[in-house]
Coordinates of C-alpha atoms in Angstrom, one line a residue:
X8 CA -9.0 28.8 95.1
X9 CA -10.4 32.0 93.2
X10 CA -6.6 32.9 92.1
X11 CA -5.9 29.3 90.5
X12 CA -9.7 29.9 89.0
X13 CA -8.5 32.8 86.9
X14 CA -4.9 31.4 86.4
X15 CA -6.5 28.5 84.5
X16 CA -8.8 30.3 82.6
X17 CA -5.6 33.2 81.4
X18 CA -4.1 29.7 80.4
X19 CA -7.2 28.9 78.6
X20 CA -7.4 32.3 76.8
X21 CA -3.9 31.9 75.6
X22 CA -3.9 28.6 74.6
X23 CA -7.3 29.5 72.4
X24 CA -5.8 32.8 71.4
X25 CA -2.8 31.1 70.2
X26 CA -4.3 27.8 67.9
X27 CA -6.3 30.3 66.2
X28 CA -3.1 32.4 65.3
X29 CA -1.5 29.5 63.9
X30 CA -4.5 28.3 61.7
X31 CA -5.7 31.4 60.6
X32 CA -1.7 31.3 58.8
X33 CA -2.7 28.4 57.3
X34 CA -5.7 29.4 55.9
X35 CA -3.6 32.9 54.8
X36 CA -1.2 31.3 53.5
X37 CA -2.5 28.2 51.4
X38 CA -2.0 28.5 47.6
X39 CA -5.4 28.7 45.3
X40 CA -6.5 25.3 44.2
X41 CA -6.7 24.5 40.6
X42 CA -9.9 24.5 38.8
X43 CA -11.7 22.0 36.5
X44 CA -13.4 22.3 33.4
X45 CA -15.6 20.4 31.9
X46 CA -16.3 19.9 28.0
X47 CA -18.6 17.7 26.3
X48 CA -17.6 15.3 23.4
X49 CA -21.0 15.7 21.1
X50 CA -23.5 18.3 21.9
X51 CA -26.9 17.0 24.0
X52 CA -29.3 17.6 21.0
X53 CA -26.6 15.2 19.0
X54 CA -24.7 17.6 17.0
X55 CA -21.0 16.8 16.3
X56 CA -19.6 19.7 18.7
X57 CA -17.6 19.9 21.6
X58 CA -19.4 21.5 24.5
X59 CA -18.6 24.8 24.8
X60 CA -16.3 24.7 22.0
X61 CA -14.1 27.3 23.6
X62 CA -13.2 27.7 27.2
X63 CA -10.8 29.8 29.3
X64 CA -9.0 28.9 32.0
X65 CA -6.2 29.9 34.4
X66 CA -2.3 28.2 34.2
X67 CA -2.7 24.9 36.5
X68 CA -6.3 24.1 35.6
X69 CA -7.2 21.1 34.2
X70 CA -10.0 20.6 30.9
X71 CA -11.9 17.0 31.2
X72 CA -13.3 15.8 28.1
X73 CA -16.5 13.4 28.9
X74 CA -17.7 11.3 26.0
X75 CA -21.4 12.7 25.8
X76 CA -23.1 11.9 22.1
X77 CA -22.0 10.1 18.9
X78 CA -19.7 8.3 19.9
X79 CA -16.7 7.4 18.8
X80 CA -14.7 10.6 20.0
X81 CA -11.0 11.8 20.7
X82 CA -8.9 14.7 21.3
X83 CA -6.5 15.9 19.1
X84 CA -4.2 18.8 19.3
X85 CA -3.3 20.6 16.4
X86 CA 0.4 20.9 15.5
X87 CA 0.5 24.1 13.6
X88 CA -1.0 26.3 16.8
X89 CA 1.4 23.9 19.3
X90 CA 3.7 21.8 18.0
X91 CA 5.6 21.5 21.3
X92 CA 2.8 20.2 22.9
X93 CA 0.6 19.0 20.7
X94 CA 1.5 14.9 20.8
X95 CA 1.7 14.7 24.4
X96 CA -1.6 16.6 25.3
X97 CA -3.4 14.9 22.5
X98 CA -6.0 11.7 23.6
X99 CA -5.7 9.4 20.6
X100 CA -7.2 6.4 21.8
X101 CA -11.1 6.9 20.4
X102 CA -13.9 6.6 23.4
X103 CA -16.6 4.6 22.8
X104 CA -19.1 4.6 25.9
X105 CA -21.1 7.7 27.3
X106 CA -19.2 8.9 30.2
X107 CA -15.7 8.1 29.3
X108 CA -13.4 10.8 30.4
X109 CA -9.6 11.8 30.3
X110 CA -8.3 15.1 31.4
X111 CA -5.3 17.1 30.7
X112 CA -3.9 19.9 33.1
X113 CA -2.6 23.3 31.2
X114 CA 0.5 24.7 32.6
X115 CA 1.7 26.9 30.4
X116 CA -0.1 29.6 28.5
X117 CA -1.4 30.3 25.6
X118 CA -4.3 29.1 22.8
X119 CA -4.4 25.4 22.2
X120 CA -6.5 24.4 19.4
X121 CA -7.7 20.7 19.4
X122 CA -10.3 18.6 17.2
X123 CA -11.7 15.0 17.4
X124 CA -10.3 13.2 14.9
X125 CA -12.9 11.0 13.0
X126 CA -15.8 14.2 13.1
X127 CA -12.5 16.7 11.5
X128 CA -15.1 17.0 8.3
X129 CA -17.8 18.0 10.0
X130 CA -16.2 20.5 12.3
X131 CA -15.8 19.4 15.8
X132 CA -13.2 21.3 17.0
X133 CA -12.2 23.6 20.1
X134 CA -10.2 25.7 21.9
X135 CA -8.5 25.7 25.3
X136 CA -7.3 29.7 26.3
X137 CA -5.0 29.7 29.1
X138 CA -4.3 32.8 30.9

């Protein structure tokens, strides 16, 4: 009776010893998860900004645009600094209610200069810095 005892708890041990082998791989081994940023479309006190105006992230991130103030907004890339990119990361379609979002993930790098459209004049524009 005492021998079977202690063969079932050795069974145990290994049984424990081993699931937390094979998690602790997956913990190891699972990739970093993307980050997302956050920028407003016109600034809290009601200046025609985008808050920040600048932000930096990491290849794979994505940047959310929420309409905040003064509506109507959009994003607009800028074909002189990427002309590659510029149409197909661009969000044309003016927002017109408080809390309307889109969001674009970055996969390459580099400096990606946007602007919303119908506040050009009054400078609302940013920049998106991938590393």
């Amino acid at each position: 009776m005492v021998i079977k005892s202690l063969d079932f708890q050795k069974l145990g041990l290994m049984v424990c010893g081993f699931a937390l082998m094979i998690s602790s791989f997956f913990l190891v081994s699972s990739p970093a998860s993307a980050a997302t940023t956050s920028i407003k479309m016109g600034a809290d006190n009601g200046m025609l900004v985008f808050q920040p105006a600048t932000v930096s992230i990491k290849s794979g991130d994505t940047v959310q645009w929420v309409n905040n103030k003064l509506p109507p907004h959009n994003v607009v890339f800028d074909v002189a600094h990427s002309p590659e990119n510029a149409k197909s990361l661009s969000h044309k379609k003016l927002l017109f209610t408080p809390g309307e979002a889109f969001e674009v993930t970055f996969d390459e790098p580099g400096t990606y200069s946007f602007y919303c459209e119908p506040h050009r004049g009054a400078g609302m524009a940013g920049k998106v810095i991938v590393e």
